[in-house]
Coordinates of C-alpha atoms in Angstrom, one line a residue:
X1 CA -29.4 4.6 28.5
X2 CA -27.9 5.2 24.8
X3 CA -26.3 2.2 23.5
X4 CA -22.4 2.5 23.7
X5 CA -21.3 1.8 19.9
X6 CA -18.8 3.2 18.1
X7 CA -18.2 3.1 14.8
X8 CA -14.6 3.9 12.8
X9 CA -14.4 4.1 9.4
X10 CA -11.1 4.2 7.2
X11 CA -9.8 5.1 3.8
X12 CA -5.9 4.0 3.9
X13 CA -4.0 3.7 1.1
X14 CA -0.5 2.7 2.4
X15 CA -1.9 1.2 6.1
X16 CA -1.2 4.0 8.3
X17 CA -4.4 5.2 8.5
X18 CA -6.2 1.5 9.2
X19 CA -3.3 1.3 12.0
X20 CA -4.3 5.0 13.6
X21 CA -8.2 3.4 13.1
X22 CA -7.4 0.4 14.6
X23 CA -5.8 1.9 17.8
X24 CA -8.9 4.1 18.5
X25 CA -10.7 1.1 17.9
X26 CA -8.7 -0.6 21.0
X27 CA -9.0 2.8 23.0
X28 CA -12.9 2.2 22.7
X29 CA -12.9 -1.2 24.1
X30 CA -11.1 -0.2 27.0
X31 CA -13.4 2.3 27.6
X32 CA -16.4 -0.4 27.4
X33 CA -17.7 0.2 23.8
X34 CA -18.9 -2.1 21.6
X35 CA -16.5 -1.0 18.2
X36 CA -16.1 -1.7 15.0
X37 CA -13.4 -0.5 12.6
X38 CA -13.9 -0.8 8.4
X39 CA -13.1 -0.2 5.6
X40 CA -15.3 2.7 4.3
X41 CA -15.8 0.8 0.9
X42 CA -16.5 -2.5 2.7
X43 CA -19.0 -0.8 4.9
X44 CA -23.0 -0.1 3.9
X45 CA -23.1 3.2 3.5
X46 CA -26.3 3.9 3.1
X47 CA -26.5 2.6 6.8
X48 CA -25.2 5.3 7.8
X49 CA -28.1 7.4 8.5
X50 CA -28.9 4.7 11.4
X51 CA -25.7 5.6 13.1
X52 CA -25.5 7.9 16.1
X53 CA -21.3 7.9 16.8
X54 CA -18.9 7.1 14.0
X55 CA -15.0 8.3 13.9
X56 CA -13.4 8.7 10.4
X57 CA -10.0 8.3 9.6
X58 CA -8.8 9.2 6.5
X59 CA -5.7 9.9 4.6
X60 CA -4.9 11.8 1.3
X61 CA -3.4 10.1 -2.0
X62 CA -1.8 11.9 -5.6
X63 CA -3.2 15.3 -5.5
X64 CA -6.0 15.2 -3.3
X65 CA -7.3 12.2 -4.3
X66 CA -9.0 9.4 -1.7
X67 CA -8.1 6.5 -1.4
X68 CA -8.6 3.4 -3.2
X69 CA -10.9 1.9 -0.1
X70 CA -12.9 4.8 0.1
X71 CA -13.8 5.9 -3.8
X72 CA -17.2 3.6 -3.5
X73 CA -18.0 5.9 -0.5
X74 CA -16.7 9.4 -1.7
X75 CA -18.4 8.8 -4.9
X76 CA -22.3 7.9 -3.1
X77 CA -21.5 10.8 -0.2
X78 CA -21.1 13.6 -2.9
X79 CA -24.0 12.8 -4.8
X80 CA -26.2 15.8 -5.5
X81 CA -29.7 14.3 -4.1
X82 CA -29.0 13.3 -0.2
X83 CA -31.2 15.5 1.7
X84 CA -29.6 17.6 3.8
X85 CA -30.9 16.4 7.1
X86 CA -29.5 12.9 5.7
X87 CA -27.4 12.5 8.8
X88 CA -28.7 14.6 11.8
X89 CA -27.7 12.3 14.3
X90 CA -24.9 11.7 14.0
X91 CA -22.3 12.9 16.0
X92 CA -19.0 12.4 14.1
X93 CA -15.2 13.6 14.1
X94 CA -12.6 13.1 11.3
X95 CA -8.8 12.5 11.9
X96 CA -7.2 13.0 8.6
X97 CA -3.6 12.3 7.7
X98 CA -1.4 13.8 5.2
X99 CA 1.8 15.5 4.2
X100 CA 2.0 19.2 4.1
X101 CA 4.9 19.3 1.4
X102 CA 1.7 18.6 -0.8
X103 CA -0.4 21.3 -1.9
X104 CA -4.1 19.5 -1.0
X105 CA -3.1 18.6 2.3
X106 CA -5.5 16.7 4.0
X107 CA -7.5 17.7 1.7
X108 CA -9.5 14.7 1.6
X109 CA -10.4 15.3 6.1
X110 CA -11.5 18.4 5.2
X111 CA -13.8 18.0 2.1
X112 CA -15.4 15.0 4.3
X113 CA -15.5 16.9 7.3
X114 CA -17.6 19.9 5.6
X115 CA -20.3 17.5 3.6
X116 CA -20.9 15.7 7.0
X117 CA -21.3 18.9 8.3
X118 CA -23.6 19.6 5.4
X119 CA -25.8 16.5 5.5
X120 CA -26.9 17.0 9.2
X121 CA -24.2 15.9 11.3
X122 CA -23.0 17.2 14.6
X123 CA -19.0 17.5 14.8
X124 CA -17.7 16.4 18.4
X125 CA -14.5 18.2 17.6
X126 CA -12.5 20.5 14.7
X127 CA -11.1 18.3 12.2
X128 CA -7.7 16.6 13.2
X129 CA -4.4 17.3 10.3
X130 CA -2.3 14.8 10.5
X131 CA 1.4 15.7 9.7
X132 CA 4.1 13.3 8.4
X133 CA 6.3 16.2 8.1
X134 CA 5.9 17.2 11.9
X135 CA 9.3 15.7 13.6
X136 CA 6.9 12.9 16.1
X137 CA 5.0 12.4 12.6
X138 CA 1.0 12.6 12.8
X139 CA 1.2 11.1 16.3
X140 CA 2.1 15.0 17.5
X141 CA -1.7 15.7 16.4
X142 CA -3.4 12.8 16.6
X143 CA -2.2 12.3 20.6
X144 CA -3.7 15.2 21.5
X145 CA -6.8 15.2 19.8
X146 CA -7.8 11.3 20.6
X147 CA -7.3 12.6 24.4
X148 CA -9.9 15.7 23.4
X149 CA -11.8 13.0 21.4
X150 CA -12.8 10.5 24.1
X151 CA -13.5 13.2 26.8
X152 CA -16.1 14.1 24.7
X153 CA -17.6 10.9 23.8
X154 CA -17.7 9.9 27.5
X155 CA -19.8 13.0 28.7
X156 CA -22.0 11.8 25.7
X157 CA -21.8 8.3 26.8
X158 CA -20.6 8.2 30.1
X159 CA -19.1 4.8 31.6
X160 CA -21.8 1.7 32.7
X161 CA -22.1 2.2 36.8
X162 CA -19.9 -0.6 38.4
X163 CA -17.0 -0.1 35.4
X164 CA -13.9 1.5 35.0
X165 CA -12.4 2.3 31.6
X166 CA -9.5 -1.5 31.0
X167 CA -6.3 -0.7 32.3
X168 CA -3.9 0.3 30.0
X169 CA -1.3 -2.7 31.8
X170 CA -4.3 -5.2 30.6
X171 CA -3.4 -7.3 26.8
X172 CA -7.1 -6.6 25.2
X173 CA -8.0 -10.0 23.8
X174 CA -6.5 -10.7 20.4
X175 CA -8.6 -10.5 16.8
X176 CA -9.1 -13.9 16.4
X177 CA -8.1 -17.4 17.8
X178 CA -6.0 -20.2 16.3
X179 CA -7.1 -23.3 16.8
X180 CA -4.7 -26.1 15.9
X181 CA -5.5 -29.1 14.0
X182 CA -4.4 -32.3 15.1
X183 CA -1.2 -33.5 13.0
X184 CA -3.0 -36.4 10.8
X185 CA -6.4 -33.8 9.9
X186 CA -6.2 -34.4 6.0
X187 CA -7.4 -31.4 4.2
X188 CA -8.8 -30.6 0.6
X189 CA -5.5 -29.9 -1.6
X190 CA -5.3 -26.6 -2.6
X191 CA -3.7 -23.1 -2.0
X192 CA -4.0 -19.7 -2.3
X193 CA -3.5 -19.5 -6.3
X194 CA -5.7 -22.0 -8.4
X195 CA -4.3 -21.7 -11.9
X196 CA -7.7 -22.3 -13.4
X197 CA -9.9 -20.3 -15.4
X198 CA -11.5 -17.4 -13.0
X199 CA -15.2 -16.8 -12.6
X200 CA -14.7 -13.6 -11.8
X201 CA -12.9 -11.1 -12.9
X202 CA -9.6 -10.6 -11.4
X203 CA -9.3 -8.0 -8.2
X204 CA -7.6 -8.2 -5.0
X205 CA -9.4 -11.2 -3.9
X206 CA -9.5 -13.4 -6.7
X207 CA -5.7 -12.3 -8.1
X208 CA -5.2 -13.9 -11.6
X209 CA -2.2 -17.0 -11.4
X210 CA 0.0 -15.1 -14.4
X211 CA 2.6 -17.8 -15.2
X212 CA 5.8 -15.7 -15.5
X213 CA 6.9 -15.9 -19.4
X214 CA 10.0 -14.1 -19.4
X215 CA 12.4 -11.5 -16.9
X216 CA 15.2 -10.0 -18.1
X217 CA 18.0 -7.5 -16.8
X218 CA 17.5 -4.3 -19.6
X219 CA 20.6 -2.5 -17.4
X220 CA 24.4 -3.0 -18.0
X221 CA 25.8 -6.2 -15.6
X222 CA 28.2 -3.0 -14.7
X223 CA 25.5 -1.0 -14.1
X224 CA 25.0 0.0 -10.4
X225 CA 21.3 -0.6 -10.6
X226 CA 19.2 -4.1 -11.8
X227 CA 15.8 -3.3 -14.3
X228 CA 13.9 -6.1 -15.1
X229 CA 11.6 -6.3 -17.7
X230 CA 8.9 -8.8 -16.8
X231 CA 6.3 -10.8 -18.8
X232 CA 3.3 -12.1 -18.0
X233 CA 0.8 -14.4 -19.5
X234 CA -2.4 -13.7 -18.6
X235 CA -4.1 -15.8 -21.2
X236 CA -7.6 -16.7 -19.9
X237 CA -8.2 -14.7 -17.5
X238 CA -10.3 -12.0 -19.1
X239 CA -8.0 -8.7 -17.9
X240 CA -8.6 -6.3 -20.4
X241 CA -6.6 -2.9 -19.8
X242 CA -5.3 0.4 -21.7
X243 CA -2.3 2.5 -21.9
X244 CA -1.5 4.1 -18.9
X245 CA -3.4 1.2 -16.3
X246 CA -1.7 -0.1 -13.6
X247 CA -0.9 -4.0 -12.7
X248 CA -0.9 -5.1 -8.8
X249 CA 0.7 -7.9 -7.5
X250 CA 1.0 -9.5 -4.4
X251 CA 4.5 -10.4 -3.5
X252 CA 5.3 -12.7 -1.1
X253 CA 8.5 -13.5 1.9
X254 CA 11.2 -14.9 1.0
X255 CA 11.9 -18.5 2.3
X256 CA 15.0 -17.6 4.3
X257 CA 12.6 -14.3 6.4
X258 CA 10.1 -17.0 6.5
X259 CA 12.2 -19.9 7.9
X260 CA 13.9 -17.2 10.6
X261 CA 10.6 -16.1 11.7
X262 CA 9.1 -19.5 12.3
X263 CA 12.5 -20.5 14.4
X264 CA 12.6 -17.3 16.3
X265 CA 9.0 -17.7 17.3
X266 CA 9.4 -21.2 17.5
X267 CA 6.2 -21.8 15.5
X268 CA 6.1 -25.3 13.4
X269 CA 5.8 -24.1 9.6
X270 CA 3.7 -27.6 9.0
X271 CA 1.2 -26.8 11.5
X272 CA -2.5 -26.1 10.6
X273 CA -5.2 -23.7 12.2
X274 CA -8.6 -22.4 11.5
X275 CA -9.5 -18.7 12.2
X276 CA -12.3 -18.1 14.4
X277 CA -13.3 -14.8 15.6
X278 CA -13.2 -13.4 19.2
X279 CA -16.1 -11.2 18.9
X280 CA -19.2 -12.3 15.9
X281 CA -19.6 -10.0 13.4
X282 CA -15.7 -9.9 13.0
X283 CA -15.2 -11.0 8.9
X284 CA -12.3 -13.6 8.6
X285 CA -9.3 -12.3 6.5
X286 CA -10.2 -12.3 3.1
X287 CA -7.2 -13.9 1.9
X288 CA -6.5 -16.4 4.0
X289 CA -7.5 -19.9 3.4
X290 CA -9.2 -21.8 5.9
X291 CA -7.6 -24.5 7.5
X292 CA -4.5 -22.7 6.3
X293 CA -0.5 -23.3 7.5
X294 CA 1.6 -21.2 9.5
X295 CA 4.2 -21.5 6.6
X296 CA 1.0 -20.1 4.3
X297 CA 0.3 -17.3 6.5
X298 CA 3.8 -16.0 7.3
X299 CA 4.6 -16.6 3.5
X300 CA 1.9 -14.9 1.9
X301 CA 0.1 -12.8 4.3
X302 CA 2.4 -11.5 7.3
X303 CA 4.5 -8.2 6.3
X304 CA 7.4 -9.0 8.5
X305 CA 10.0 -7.6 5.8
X306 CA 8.0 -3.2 6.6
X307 CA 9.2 -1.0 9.2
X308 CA 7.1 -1.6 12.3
X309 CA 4.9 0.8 14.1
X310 CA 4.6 1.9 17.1
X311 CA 1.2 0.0 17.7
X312 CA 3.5 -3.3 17.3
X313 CA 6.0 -2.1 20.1
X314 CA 3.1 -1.5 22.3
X315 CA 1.2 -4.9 21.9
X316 CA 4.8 -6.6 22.1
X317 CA 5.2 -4.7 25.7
X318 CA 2.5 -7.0 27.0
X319 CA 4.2 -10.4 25.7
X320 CA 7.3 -9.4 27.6
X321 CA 8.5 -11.3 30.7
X322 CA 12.0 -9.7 30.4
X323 CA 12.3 -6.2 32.6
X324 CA 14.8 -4.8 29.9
X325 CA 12.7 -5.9 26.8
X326 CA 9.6 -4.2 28.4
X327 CA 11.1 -1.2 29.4
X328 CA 12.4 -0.4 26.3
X329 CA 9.4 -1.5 24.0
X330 CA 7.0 1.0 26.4
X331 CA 9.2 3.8 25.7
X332 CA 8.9 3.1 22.0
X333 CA 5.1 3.2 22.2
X334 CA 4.9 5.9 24.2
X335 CA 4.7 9.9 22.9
X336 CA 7.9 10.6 24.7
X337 CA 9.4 7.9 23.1
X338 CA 8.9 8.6 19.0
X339 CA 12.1 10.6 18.5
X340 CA 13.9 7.3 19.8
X341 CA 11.4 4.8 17.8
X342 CA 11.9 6.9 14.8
X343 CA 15.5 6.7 14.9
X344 CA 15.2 2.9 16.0
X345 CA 12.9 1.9 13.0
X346 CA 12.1 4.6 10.2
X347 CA 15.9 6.3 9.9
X348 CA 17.6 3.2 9.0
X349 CA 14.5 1.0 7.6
X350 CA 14.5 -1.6 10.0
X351 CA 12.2 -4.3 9.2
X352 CA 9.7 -6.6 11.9
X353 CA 12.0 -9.4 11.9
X354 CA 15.1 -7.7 12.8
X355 CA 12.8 -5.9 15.2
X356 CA 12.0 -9.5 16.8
X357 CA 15.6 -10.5 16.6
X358 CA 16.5 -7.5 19.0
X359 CA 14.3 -8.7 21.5
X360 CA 14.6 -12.6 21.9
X361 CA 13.1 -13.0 24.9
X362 CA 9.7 -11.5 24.0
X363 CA 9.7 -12.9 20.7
X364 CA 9.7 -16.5 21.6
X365 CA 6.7 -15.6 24.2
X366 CA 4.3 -14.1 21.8
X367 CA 1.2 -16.3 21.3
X368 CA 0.6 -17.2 17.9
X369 CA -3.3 -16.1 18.0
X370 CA -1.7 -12.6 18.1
X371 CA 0.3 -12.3 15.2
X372 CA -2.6 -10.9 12.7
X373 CA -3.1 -8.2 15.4
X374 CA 0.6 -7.4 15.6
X375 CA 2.0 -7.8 12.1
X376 CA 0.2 -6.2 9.5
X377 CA -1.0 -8.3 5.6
X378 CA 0.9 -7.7 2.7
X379 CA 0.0 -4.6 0.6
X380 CA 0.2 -5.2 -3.0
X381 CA 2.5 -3.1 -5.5
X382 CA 1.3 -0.9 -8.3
X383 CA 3.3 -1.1 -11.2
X384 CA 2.5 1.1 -14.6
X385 CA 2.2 -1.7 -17.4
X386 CA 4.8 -1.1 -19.9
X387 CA 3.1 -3.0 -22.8
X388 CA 0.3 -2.4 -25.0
X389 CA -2.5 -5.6 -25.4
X390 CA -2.6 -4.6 -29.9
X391 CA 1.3 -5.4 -29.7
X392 CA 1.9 -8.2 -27.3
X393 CA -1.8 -10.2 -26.8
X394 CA -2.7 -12.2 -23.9
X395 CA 0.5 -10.2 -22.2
X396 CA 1.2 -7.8 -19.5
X397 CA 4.9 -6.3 -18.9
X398 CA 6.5 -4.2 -16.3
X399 CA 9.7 -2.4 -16.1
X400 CA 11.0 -2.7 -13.0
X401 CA 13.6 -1.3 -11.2
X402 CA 15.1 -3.7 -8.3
X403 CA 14.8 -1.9 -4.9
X404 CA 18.7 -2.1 -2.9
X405 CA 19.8 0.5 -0.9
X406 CA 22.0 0.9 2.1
X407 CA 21.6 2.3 5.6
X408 CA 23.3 2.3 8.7
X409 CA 22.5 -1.1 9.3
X410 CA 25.1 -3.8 7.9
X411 CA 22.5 -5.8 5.9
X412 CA 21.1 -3.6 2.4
X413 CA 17.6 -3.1 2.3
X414 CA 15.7 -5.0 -0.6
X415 CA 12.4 -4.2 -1.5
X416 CA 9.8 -7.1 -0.8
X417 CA 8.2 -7.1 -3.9
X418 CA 11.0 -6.2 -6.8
X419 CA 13.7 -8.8 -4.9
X420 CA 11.2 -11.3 -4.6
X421 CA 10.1 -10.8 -8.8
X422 CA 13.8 -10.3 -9.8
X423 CA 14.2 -13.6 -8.2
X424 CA 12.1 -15.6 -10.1
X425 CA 13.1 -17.9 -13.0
X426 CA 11.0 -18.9 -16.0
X427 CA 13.2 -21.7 -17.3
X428 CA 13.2 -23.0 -13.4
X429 CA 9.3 -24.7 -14.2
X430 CA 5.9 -22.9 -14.0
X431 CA 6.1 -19.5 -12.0
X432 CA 3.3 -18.3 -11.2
X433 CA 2.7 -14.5 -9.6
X434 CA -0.7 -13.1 -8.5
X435 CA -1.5 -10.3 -10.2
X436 CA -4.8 -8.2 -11.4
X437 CA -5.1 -5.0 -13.1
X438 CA -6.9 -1.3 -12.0
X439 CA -7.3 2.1 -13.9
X440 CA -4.6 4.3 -13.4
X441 CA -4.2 8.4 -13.5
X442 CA -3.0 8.8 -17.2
X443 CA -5.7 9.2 -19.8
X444 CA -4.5 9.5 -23.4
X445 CA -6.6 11.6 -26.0
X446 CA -9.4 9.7 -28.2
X447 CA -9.0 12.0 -31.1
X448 CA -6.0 10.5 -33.2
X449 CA -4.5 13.7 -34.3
X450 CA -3.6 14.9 -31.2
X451 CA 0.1 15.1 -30.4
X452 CA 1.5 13.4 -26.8
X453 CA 4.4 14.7 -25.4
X454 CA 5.7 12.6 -22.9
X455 CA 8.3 12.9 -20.4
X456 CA 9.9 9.4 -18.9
X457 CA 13.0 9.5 -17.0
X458 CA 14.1 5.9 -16.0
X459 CA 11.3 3.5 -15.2
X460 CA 8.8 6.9 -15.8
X461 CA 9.4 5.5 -19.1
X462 CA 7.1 2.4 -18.9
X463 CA 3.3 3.8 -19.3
X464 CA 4.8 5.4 -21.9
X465 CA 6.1 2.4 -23.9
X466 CA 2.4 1.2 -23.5
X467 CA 1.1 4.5 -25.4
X468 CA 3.5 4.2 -28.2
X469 CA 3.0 1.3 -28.7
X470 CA -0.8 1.3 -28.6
X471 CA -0.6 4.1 -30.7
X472 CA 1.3 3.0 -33.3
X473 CA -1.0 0.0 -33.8
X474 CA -3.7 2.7 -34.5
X475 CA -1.6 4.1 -36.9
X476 CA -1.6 7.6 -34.8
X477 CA 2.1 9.6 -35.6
X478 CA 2.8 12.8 -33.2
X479 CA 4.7 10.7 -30.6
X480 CA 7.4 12.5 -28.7
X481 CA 9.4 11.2 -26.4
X482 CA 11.7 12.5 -23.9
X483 CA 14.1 9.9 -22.5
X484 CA 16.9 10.2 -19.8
X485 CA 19.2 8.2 -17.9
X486 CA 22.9 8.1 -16.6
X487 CA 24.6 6.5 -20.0
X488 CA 23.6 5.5 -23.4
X489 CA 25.2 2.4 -22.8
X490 CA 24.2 1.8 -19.3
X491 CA 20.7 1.8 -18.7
X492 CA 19.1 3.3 -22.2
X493 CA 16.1 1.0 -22.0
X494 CA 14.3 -0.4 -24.8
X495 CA 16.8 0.9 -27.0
X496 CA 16.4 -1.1 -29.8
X497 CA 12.7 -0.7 -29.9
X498 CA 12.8 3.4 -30.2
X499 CA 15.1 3.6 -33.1
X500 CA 13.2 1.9 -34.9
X501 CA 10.2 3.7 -34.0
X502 CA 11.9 6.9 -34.8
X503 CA 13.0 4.8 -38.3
X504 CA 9.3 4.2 -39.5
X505 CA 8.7 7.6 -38.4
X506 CA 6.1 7.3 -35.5
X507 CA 8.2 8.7 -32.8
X508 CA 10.3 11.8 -32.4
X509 CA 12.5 10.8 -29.2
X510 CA 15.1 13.2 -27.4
X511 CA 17.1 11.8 -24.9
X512 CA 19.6 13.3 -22.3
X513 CA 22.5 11.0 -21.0
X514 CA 23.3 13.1 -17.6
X515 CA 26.6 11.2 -17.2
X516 CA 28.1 11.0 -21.0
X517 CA 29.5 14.0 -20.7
X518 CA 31.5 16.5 -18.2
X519 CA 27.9 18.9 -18.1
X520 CA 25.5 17.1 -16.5
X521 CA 22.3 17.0 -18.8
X522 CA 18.7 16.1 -17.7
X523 CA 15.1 15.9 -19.6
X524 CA 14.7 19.4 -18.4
X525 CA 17.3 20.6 -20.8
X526 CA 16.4 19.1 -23.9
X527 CA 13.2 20.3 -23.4
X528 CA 14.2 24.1 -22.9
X529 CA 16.2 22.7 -26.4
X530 CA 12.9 22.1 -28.0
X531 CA 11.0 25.1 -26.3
X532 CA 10.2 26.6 -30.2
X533 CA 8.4 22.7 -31.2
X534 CA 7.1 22.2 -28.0
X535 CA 5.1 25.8 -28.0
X536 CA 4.0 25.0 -31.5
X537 CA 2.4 21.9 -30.4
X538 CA 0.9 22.9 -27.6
X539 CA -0.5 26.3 -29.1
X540 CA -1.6 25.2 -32.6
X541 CA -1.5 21.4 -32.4
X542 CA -3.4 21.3 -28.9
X543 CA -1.3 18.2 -27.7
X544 CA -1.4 16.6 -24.2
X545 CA 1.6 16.4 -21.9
X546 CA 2.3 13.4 -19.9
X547 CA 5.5 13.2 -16.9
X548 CA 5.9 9.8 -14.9
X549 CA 8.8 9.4 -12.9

């Protein structure tokens, strides 16, 4: 008899795709397969013509775009010289999920659907679109089709004799276990960031230690909204990077989430584990240090400040010994229940912990070795760098606008990442924020008489500031700059800096104040304005246009 694996393979930029992975990946082992679920760029791809049953889920960035996790694996699948019998077989489907207010949507499902198709492959089933614009979200599709999805599978691979498929009432067994050290283990000192010299060059899992040099509030104290600009030092660390790259950083809880969390689930933030494991061949987090602390892992690894999903309602059903509790987290992880869950969590932006807080008795029942199944890591944050390496060596800066907002719910909503950096104080000691650096979408032109036009509203402005000012230190004129925001006075940022630019005669700025005056003006109109220089430099001049917002 065939063996019963199953392979799924992601590409997620934002986690929703790992989470919809992850889930099949559950609905296999209930049906008695052996599964894995990976990252398509973490996975061997050339292995691929070995396997015989492989699910991809995939979802769509920028304007058709992959993801980050799956470029490696995009790049090697679309190379000219695979034989086209590469991967007959293969039986495969592809779940893709996207948004169709975009115009390439899902386009990334479909192009991997057809070169599968192409290279041999046998598809079990059409190619699932995934909709966040449908009113139940993606699930509306995806429900249906994993239903379609595993009735085919089983006639392929029907169920060992003496088995039935795992009860949906049974808890599968979690990730990985905790085991706890005894209270006088002494460990090797050190954490997750090691200020010394990398070996490597900085990436996601070796993050450059950037000691925080300066942050500063560039808006008005009057001023309803708080933009930092932030400087980093990232002497030593060999990050090289060019107008228009992008920083990362990995932001981490506040001490007061953290300290609520620990007491709600009545964990002991001294404590120390190792990771092991359930199944072998399961990697260990990448990020996590081993033996590590529960104050460590809910600090820097457990997202409790995103909105849950609906996989987290449904393991927290199982923990549950209070009828009400139960009752109420099944409907939210079942398809009848979304419109509810969606009004619960998405509408008002609830976040994990005040999802815990609403349902006390479960929360102080979950066991621990569950908690990297039900709460997901911290993503990093993409910020455009706002400074050029020719102007300020050894430095990286971001402008940065401080996410606060309100909803229905009493307490604002705060951005993990831009409350957590606005917090931080240089003259309070040696701060220190993980941090490395990728290519980003803008390109500017090589040849140094080429005009850019760029358009920065707000913080759009900041990949621009890094152009200027790298071209300036080329000595390269035909900068112009169009600048808004609400009030000259209010939130012009970087002021200072473009005047005298515009002085010395390397930048031609326009800006548009949209609340100076009873009119509303935006960018839009000074560039109508300017329609006669614009068409002259993009007709004789052949100059590039750049738009960030």
């Amino acid at each position: 008899m065939a063996e019963r694996k199953l392979l799924v393979l992601f590409g997620s930029q934002t986690g929703t795709a790992q989470d919809t992975a992850e889930r099949i990946g559950r609905e296999a082992k209930r049906r008695r397969f052996q599964c894995r679920v990976e990252a398509l760029d973490s996975y061997g791809v050339a292995n691929l013509i070995n396997e015989l049953l492989v699910v991809f889920v995939c979802s769509t960035t920028g304007q058709g775009d992959p993801p980050d996790n799956m470029k490696m694996f995009w790049r090697f699948l679309f190379r000219k010289n695979l034989p086209p019998s590469s991967l007959c077989q293969l039986d495969y489907a592809v779940l893709g999920l996207g948004d169709s207010s975009y115009p390439k949507f899902n386009f990334v499902a479909k192009k991997l659907h057809k070169r599968v198709l192409q290279l041999g492959g046998t598809p079990l089933l059409p190619v699932a679109l995934g909709d966040d614009q449908h009113d139940l979200g993606p699930d509306a599709v995806v429900d249906p089709w994993l239903l379609a999805l595993w009735d085919k599978i089983l006639a392929l691979y029907p169920l060992p004799p003496g088995l039935e498929i795992i009860s949906p009432d049974v808890c599968l067994p979690p990730k990985y276990t905790l085991h706890f050290l005894p209270e006088d283990t002494l460990l090797p000192d050190g954490g997750l960031l090691q200020p010394t010299a990398p070996r490597v060059l900085p990436s996601e899992l070796h993050p450059f230690a950037a000691r925080v040099v300066s942050n500063q509030r560039v808006t008005a104290e009057s001023h309803f909204q708080d933009v930092r600009l932030i400087e980093f030092d990232i002497t030593g660390s060999g990050i090289t990077f060019s107008a228009g790259d992008v920083v990362m950083i990995q932001p981490q809880n506040s001490p007061e989430d953290v300290q609520q969390f620990c007491q709600l689930l009545r964990l002991d933030p001294d404590r120390r584990f190792m990771l092991k494991p359930t199944e072998p061949g399961t990697s260990l987090p990448a990020l996590l240090p081993q033996p590590c602390t529960i104050q460590h892992l809910v600090t820097h690894y457990l997202d409790i400040s995103c909105v849950p999903r609906r996989s987290f309602f449904e393991l927290l059903s199982y923990f549950s010994k209070n009828e009400l509790e139960r009752e109420k987290l099944q409907e939210f992880s079942s398809a009848q229940g979304q419109e509810e869950l969606y009004s619960y969590c998405n509408r008002p932006r609830r976040t994990t912990l005040e999802a815990l807080w609403d349902f006390p008795h479960t929360t102080c029942a979950i066991p621990p070795e569950y908690l990297l199944d039900l709460i997901p890591r911290i993503r990093p944050r993409a910020f455009s760098i706002a400074s050029s390496l020719l102007t300020h060596p050894d430095r990286i800066q971001i402008l940065m606008a401080v996410v606060r907002y309100k909803t229905r719910l009493s307490k604002p909503r705060c951005g993990l990442c831009s409350t957590w950096l606005a917090s931080l104080n240089p003259e309070q000691g040696d701060i220190r924020v993980p941090l490395w650096v990728k290519k980003g979408g803008l390109k500017f032109p090589t040849n140094p008489d080429t005009p850019v036009i760029m358009i920065g509203p707000g913080t759009g402005v900041a990949p621009f500031r890094a152009a200027v000012q790298e071209r300036v230190a080329q000595g390269r004129r035909g900068n112009f700059l169009f600048f808004g925001c609400r009030q000259k006075s209010k939130d012009f940022y970087c002021q200072a800096e473009w005047e005298e630019l515009v002085a010395k005669g390397f930048l031609t700025l326009f800006t548009a104040f949209s609340r100076d005056q009873e009119e509303k003006v935006y960018v839009q109109h000074c560039i109508q304005e300017n329609r006669q220089l614009l068409w002259e430099l993009l007709s004789c001049r052949s100059a590039h246009i750049y738009l960030a917002g």
